Short mmCIF file of C-alpha atoms in Angstrom, two decimals:
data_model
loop_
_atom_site.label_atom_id
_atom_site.label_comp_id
_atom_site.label_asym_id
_atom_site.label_seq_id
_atom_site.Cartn_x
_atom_site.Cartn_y
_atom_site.Cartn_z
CA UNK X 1 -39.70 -98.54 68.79
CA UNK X 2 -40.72 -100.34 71.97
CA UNK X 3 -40.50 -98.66 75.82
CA UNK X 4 -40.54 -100.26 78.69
CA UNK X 5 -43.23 -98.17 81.50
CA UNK X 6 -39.97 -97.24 83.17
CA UNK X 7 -38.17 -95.42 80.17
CA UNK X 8 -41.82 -93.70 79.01
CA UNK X 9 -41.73 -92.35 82.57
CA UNK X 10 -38.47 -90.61 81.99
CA UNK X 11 -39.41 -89.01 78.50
CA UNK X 12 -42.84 -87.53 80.11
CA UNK X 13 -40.87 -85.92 82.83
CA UNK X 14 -38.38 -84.81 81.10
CA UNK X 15 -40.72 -83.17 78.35
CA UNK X 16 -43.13 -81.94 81.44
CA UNK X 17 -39.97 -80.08 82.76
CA UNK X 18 -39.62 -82.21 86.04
CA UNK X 19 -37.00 -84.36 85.02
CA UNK X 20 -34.71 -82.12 87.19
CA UNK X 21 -34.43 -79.21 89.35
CA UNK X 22 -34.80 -75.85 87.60
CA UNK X 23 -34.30 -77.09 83.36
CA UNK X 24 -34.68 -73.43 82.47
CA UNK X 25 -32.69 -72.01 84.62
CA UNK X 26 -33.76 -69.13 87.20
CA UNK X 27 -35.22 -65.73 86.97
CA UNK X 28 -37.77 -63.95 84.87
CA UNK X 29 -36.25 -65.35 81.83
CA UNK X 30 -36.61 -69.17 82.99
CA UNK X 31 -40.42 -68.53 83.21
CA UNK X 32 -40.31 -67.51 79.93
CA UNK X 33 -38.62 -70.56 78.67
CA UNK X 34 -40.97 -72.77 80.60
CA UNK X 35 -44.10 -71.45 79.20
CA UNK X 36 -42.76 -71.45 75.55
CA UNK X 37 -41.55 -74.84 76.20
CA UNK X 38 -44.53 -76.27 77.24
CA UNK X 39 -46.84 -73.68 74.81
CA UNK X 40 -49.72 -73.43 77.58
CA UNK X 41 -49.70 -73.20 81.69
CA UNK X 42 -53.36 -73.78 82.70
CA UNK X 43 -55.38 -70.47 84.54
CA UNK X 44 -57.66 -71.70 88.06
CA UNK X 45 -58.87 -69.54 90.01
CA UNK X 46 -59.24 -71.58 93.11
CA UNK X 47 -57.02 -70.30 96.03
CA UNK X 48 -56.93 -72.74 98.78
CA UNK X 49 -53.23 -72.92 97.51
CA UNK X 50 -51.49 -70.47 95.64
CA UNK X 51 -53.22 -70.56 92.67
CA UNK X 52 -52.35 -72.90 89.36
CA UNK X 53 -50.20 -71.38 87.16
CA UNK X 54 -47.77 -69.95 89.85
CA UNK X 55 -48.06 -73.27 91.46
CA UNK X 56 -47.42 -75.22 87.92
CA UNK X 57 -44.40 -72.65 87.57
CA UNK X 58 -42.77 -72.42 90.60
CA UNK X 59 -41.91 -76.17 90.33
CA UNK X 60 -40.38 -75.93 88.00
CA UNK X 61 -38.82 -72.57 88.32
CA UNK X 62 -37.45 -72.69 92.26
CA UNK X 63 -36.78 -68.79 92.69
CA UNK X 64 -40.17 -67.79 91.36
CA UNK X 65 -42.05 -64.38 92.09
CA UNK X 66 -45.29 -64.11 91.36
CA UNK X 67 -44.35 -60.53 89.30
CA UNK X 68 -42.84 -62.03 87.11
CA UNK X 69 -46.18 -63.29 85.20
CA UNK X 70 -47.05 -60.10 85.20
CA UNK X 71 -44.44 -58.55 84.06
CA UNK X 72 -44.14 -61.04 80.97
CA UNK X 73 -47.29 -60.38 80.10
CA UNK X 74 -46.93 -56.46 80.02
CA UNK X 75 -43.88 -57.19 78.24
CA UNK X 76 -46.12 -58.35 75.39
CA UNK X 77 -44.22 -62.26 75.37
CA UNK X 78 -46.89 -64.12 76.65
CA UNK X 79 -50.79 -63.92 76.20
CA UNK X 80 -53.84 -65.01 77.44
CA UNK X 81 -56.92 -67.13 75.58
CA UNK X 82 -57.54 -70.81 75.40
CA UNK X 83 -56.15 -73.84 74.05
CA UNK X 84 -57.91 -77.05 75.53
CA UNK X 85 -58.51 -74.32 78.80
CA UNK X 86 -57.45 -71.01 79.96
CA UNK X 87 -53.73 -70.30 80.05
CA UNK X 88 -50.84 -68.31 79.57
CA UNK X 89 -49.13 -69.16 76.25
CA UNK X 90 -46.04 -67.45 74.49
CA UNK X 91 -47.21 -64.78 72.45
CA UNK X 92 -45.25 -65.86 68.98
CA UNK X 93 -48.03 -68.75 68.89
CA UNK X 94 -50.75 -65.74 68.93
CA UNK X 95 -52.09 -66.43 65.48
CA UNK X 96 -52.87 -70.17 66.61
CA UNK X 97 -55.57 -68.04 68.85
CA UNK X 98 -57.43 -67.12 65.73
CA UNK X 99 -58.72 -70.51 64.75
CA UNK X 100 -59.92 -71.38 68.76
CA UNK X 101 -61.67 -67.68 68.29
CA UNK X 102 -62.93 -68.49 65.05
CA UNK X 103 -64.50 -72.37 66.36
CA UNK X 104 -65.97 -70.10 69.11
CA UNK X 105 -67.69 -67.54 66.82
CA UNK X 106 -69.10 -70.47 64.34
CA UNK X 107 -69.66 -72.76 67.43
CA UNK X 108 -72.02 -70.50 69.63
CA UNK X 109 -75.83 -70.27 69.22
CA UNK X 110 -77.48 -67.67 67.54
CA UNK X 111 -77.25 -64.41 69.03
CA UNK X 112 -80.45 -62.31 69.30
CA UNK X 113 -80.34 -58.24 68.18
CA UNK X 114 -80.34 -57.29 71.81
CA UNK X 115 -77.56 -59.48 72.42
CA UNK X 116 -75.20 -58.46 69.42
CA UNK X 117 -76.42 -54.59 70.28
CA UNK X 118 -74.76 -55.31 73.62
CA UNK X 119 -71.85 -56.57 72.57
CA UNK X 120 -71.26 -53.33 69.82
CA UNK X 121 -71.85 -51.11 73.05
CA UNK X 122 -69.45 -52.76 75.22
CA UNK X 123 -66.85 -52.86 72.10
CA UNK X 124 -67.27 -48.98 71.39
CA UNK X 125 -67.22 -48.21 75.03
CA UNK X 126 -63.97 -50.06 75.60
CA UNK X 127 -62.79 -48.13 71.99
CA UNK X 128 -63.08 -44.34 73.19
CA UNK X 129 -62.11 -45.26 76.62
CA UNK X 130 -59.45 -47.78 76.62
CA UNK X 131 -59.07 -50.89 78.89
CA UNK X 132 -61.93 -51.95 81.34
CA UNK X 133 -63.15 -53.84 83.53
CA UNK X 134 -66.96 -55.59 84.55
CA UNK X 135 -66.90 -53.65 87.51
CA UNK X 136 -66.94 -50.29 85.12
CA UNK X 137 -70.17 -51.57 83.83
CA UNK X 138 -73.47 -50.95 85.51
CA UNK X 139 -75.01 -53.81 87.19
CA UNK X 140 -77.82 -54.56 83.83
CA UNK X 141 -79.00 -58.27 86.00
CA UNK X 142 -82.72 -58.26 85.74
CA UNK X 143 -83.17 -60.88 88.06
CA UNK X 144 -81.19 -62.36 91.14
CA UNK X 145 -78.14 -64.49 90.23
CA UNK X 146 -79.02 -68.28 90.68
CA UNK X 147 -75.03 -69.84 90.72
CA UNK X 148 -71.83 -69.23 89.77
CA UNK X 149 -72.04 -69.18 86.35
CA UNK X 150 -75.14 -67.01 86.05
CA UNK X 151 -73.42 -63.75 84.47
CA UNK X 152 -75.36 -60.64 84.57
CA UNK X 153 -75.79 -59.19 80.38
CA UNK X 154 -72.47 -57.12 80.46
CA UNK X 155 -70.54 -59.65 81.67
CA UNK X 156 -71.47 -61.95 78.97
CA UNK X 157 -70.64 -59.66 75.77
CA UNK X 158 -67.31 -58.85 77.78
CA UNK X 159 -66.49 -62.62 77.32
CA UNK X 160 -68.24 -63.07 73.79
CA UNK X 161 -65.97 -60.10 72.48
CA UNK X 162 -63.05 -61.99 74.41
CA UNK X 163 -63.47 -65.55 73.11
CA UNK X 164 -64.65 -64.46 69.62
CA UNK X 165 -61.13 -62.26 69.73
CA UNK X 166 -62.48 -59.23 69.34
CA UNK X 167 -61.11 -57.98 72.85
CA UNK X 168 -58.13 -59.42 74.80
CA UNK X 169 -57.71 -59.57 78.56
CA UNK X 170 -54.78 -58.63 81.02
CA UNK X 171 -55.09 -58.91 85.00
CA UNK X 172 -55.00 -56.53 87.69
CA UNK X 173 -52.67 -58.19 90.91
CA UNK X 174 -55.79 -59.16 92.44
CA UNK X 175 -56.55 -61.50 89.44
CA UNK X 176 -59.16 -59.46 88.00
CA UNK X 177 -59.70 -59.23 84.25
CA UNK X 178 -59.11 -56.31 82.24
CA UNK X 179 -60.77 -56.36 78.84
CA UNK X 180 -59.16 -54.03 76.11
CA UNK X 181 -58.69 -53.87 72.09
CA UNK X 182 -55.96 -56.58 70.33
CA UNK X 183 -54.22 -53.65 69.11
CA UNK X 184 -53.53 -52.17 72.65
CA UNK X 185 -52.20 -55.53 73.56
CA UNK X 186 -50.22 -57.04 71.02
CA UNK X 187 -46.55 -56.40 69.60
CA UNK X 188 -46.50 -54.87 66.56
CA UNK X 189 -44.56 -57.11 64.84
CA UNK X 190 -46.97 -60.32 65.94
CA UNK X 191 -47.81 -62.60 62.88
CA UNK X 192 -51.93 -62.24 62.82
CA UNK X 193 -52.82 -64.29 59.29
CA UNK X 194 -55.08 -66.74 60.01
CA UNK X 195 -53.39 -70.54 59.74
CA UNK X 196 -54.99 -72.62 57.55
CA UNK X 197 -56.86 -76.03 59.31
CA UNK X 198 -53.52 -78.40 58.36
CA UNK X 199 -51.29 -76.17 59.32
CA UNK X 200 -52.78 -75.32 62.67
CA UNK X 201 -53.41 -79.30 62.94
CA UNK X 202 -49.75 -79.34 62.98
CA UNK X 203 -48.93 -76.55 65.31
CA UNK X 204 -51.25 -78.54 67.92
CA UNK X 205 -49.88 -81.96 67.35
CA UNK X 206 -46.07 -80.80 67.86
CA UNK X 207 -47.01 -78.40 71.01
CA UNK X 208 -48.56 -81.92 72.49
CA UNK X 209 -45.65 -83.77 72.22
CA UNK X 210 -43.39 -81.41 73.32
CA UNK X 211 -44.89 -81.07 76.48
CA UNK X 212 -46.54 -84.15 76.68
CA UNK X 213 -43.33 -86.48 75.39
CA UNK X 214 -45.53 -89.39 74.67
CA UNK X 215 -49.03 -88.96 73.66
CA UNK X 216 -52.29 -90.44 72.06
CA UNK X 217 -53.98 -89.39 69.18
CA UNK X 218 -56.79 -88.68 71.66
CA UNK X 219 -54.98 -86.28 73.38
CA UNK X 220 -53.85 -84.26 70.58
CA UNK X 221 -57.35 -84.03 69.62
CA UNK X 222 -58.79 -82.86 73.05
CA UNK X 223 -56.16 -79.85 72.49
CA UNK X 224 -57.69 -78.67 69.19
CA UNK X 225 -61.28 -79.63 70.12
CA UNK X 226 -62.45 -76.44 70.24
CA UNK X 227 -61.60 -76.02 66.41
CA UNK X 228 -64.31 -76.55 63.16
CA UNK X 229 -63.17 -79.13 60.72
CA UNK X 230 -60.24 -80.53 63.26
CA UNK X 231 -58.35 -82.75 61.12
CA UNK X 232 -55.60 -83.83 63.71
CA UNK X 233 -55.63 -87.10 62.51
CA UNK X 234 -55.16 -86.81 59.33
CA UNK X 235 -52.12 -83.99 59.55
CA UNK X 236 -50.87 -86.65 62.37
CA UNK X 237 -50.86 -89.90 59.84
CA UNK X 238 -48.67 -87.38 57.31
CA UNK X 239 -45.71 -86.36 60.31
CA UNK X 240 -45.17 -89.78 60.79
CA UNK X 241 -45.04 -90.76 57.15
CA UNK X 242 -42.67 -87.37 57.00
CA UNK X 243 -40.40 -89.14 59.41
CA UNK X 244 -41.49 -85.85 61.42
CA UNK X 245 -43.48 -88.07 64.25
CA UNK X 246 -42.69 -91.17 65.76
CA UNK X 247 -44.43 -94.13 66.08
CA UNK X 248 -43.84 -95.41 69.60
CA UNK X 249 -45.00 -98.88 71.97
CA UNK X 250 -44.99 -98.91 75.57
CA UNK X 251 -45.27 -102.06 76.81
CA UNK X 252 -48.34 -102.73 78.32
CA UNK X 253 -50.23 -100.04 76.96
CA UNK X 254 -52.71 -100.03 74.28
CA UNK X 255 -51.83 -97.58 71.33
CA UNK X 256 -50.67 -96.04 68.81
CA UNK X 257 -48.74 -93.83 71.15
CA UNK X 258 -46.33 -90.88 69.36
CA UNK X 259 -42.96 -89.29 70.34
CA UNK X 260 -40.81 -86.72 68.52
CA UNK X 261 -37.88 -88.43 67.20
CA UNK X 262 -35.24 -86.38 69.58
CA UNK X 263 -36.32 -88.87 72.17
CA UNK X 264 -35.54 -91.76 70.44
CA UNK X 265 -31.86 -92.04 71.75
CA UNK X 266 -31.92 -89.44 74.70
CA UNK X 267 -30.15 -90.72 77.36
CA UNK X 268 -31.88 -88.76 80.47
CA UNK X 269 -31.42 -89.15 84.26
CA UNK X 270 -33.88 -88.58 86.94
CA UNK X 271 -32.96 -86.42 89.59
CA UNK X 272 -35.57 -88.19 92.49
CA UNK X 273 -36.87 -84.89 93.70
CA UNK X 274 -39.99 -84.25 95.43
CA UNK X 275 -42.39 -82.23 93.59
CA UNK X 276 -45.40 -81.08 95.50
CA UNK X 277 -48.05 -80.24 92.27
CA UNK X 278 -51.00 -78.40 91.11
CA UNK X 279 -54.02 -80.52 89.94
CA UNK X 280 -54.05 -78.46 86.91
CA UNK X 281 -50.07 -78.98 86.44
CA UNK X 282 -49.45 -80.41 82.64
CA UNK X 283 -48.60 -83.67 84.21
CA UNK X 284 -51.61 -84.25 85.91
CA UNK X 285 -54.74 -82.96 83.26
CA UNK X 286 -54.89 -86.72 81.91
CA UNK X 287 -56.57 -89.01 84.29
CA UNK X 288 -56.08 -91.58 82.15
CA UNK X 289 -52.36 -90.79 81.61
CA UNK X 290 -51.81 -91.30 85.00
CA UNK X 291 -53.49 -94.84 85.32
CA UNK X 292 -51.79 -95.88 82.28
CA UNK X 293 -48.33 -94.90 82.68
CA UNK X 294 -47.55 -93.76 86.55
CA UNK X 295 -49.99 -96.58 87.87
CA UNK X 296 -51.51 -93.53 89.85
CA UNK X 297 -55.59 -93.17 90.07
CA UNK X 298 -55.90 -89.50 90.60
CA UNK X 299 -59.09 -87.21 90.43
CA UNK X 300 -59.18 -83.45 91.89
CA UNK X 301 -62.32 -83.70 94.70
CA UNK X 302 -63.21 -79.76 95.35
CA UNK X 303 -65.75 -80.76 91.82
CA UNK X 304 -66.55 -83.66 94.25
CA UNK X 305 -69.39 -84.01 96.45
CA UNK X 306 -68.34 -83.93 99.88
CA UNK X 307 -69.52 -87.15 100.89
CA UNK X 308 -67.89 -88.87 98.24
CA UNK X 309 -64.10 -87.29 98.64
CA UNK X 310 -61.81 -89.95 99.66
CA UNK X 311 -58.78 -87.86 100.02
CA UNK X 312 -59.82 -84.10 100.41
CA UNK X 313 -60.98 -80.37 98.26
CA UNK X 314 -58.06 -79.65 97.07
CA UNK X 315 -55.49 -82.78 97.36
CA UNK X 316 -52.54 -82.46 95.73
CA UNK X 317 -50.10 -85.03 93.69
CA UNK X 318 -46.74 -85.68 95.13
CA UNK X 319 -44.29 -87.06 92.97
CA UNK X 320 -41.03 -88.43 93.36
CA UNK X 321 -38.90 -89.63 90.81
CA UNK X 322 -40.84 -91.23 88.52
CA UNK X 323 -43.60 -92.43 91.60
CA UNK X 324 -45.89 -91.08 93.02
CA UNK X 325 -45.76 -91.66 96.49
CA UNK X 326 -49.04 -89.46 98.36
CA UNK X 327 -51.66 -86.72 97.96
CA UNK X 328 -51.63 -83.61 100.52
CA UNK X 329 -54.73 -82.17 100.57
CA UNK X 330 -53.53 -78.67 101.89
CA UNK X 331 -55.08 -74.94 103.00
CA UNK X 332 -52.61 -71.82 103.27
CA UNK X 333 -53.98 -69.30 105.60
CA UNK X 334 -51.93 -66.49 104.38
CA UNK X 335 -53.14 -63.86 106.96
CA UNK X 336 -52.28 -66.75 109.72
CA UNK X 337 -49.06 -67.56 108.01
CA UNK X 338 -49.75 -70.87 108.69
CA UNK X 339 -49.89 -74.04 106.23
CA UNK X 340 -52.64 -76.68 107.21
CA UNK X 341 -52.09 -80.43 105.61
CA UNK X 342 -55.71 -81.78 106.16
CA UNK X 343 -54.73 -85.39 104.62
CA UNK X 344 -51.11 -86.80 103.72
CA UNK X 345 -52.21 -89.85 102.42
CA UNK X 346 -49.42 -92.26 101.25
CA UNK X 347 -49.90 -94.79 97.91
CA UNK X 348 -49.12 -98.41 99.40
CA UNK X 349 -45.50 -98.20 98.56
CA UNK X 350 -42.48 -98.42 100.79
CA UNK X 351 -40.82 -95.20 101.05
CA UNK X 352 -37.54 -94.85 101.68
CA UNK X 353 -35.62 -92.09 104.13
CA UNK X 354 -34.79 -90.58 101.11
CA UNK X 355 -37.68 -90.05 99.75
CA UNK X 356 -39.17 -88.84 103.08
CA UNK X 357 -36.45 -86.58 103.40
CA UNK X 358 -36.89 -85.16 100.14
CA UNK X 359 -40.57 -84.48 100.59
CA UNK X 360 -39.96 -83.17 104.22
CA UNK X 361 -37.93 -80.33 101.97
CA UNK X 362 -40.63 -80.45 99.30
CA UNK X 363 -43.15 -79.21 101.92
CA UNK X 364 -41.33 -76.77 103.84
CA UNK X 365 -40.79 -75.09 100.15
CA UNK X 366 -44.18 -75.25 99.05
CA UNK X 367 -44.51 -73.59 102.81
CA UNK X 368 -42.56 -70.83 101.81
CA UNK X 369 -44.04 -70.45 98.59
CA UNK X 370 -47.74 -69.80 99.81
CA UNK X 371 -46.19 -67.63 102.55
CA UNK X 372 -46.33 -69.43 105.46
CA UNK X 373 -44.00 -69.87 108.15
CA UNK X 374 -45.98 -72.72 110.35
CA UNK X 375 -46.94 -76.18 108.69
CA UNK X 376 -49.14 -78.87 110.80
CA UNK X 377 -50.57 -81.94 109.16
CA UNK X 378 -53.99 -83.09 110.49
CA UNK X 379 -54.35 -86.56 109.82
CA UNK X 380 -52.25 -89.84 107.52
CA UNK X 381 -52.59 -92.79 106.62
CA UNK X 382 -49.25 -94.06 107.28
CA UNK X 383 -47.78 -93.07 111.01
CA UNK X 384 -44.64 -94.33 110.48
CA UNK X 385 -44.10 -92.25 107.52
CA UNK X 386 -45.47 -89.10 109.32
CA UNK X 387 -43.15 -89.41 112.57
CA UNK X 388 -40.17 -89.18 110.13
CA UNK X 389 -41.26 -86.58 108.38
CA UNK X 390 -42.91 -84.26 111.57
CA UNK X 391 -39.06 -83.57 113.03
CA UNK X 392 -38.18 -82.43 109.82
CA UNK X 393 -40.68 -80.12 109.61
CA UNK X 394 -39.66 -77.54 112.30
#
């Protein structure tokens, strides 16, 4: 099967859920859909925008409220742990968890007796007293934190017992973690047996695709990294010969690149939106996805030295269509109400009215959705572009 760039375009958006406005429909229930449609919505923390995962959702889902997470999790239908990185995922794939906790546990150095007596404490604490958080532990640092990542003892079992699965987290509204035991946390009628290497292999190579529509090898790999004895490849060589996996060219590109076979005669029709979208969006974790199939040479900056940004912290992808036509670095002061563009800076394409009318509406609702009522953009490259767009604004 050969694609041109054009029709692999379609297939990714369509698989990434951008294809359209609103694919799962609206409400609680379409967040649902989205996360067990794409099996994972990356977790950031960084709030210069509304943070990742309600960012990554709420383009997709247009009537989102930020509850709703929330409430799915309490629900017990979604979960928290890591696949390739922190995220949400839909809590019917919770024994897939076990093998990422299980690489952790063989993966990590040896632990000394203080460190494992520690980690018992914490555990037995968090037994007779139910859910807690590191706050609810006393400050054990011996010496003065030196960074970011410089975790004081207690904090460090508290995420040894989470990654090794021996505690699960929830979050308080202010994004806090909660730890507390599995079996205050999960359903009771959750499948827990642990999958064997092929089978989870398998569970990782058809989650790609799905989200991914078109992928590498490479990619599927990255998403079981984490895993002892990953054996992607070889559990990828059998789909295809299964007829389960397809085989796919993209002209222009260098493979092998893979598809699920429902895309092989799917006829599907972009809708041209404007979608304003997270760094960490599913779309965008790639790089080299980007280069290779949206022509589109995109790196997030805020892990940039400041000298060396070319386009801002926190600049964000705007795609329309199948194009990407800018990158907004943005700032929401909530308290201000007010939504600062820093940068709009335009790819050297021609844009049409239509597509600077669409992202005229594309900013006012990413406006509304970080609660702000003003917007002002600071500086473009492209004046033309921006005197369109400013009236529109208002």
């Amino acid at each position: 099967m050969i694609l041109s760039k054009s029709q692999a375009r379609k297939i990714i958006l369509h698989a990434s859920g951008l294809a359209r406005r609103a694919p799962f429909g609206k409400g609680r229930e379409a967040v649902y859909k989205l996360i067990d449609h794409l099996g994972f919505i990356q977790i950031d923390t960084n709030y210069v925008v509304e943070r990742a995962h309600h960012h990554t959702i709420a383009s997709r889902v247009p009537d989102y409220k930020l509850e709703w997470l929330d409430e799915l999790m309490a629900d017990g239908r979604i979960f928290e742990f890591f696949t390739s990185d922190a995220g949400y995922m839909p809590m019917h794939d919770f024994r897939f968890s076990l093998a990422v906790k299980a690489g952790f546990a063989a993966g990590r150095k040896p632990l000394t007796p203080a460190e494992v007596n520690l980690m018992n404490k914490v555990l037995d604490r968090i037994t007779r007293e139910g859910p807690l958080m590191v706050k609810d532990f006393e400050n054990d640092r011996v010496e003065a934190s030196a960074g970011w990542w410089d975790w004081r003892p207690s904090k460090v079992a508290l995420e040894r017992l989470y990654l090794d699965g021996r505690l699960m987290i929830t979050r308080k509204k202010d994004f806090q973690k909660v730890y507390d035991l599995p079996i205050n946390i999960l359903p009771d009628d959750i499948d827990t047996a642990n999958p064997a290497p092929e089978e989870y292999a398998r569970h990782v190579i058809r989650r790609t695709l799905r989200s991914l529509g078109i992928a590498y090898a490479k990619e599927m790999a990255w998403r079981a990294r984490y895993v002892k004895n990953n054996v992607v490849k070889k559990e990828l060589e059998k789909l295809v010969a299964e007829g389960e996996v397809c085989p796919v060219t993209v002209e222009g590109l260098k493979g092998p690149l893979y598809l699920l076979p429902a895309y092989k005669n799917k006829k599907i029709q972009l809708s041209d939106d404007a979608y304003i979208l997270s760094p960490f969006d599913p779309l965008n974790v790639f790089r080299h996805r980007l280069r290779d199939f949206f022509d589109f040479d995109y790196q997030i900056e805020c892990f940039v030295p400041q000298p060396k940004r070319k386009y801002g912290y926190f600049s964000l992808p705007v795609l329309v269509g199948d194009t990407f036509i800018a990158r907004m670095d943005a700032k929401a002061d909530r308290k201000q109400g007010a939504l600062t563009i820093h940068n709009l800076h335009f790819e050297p394409i021609k844009c049409t009215a239509s597509m600077l009318a669409k992202l005229s509406d594309a900013i006012r609702d990413f406006a509304r959705f970080n609660q702000c009522k003003s917007i002002s953009i600071k500086k473009s490259n492209n004046k033309a572009a921006l005197k369109k767009i400013t009236p529109l604004l208002v």
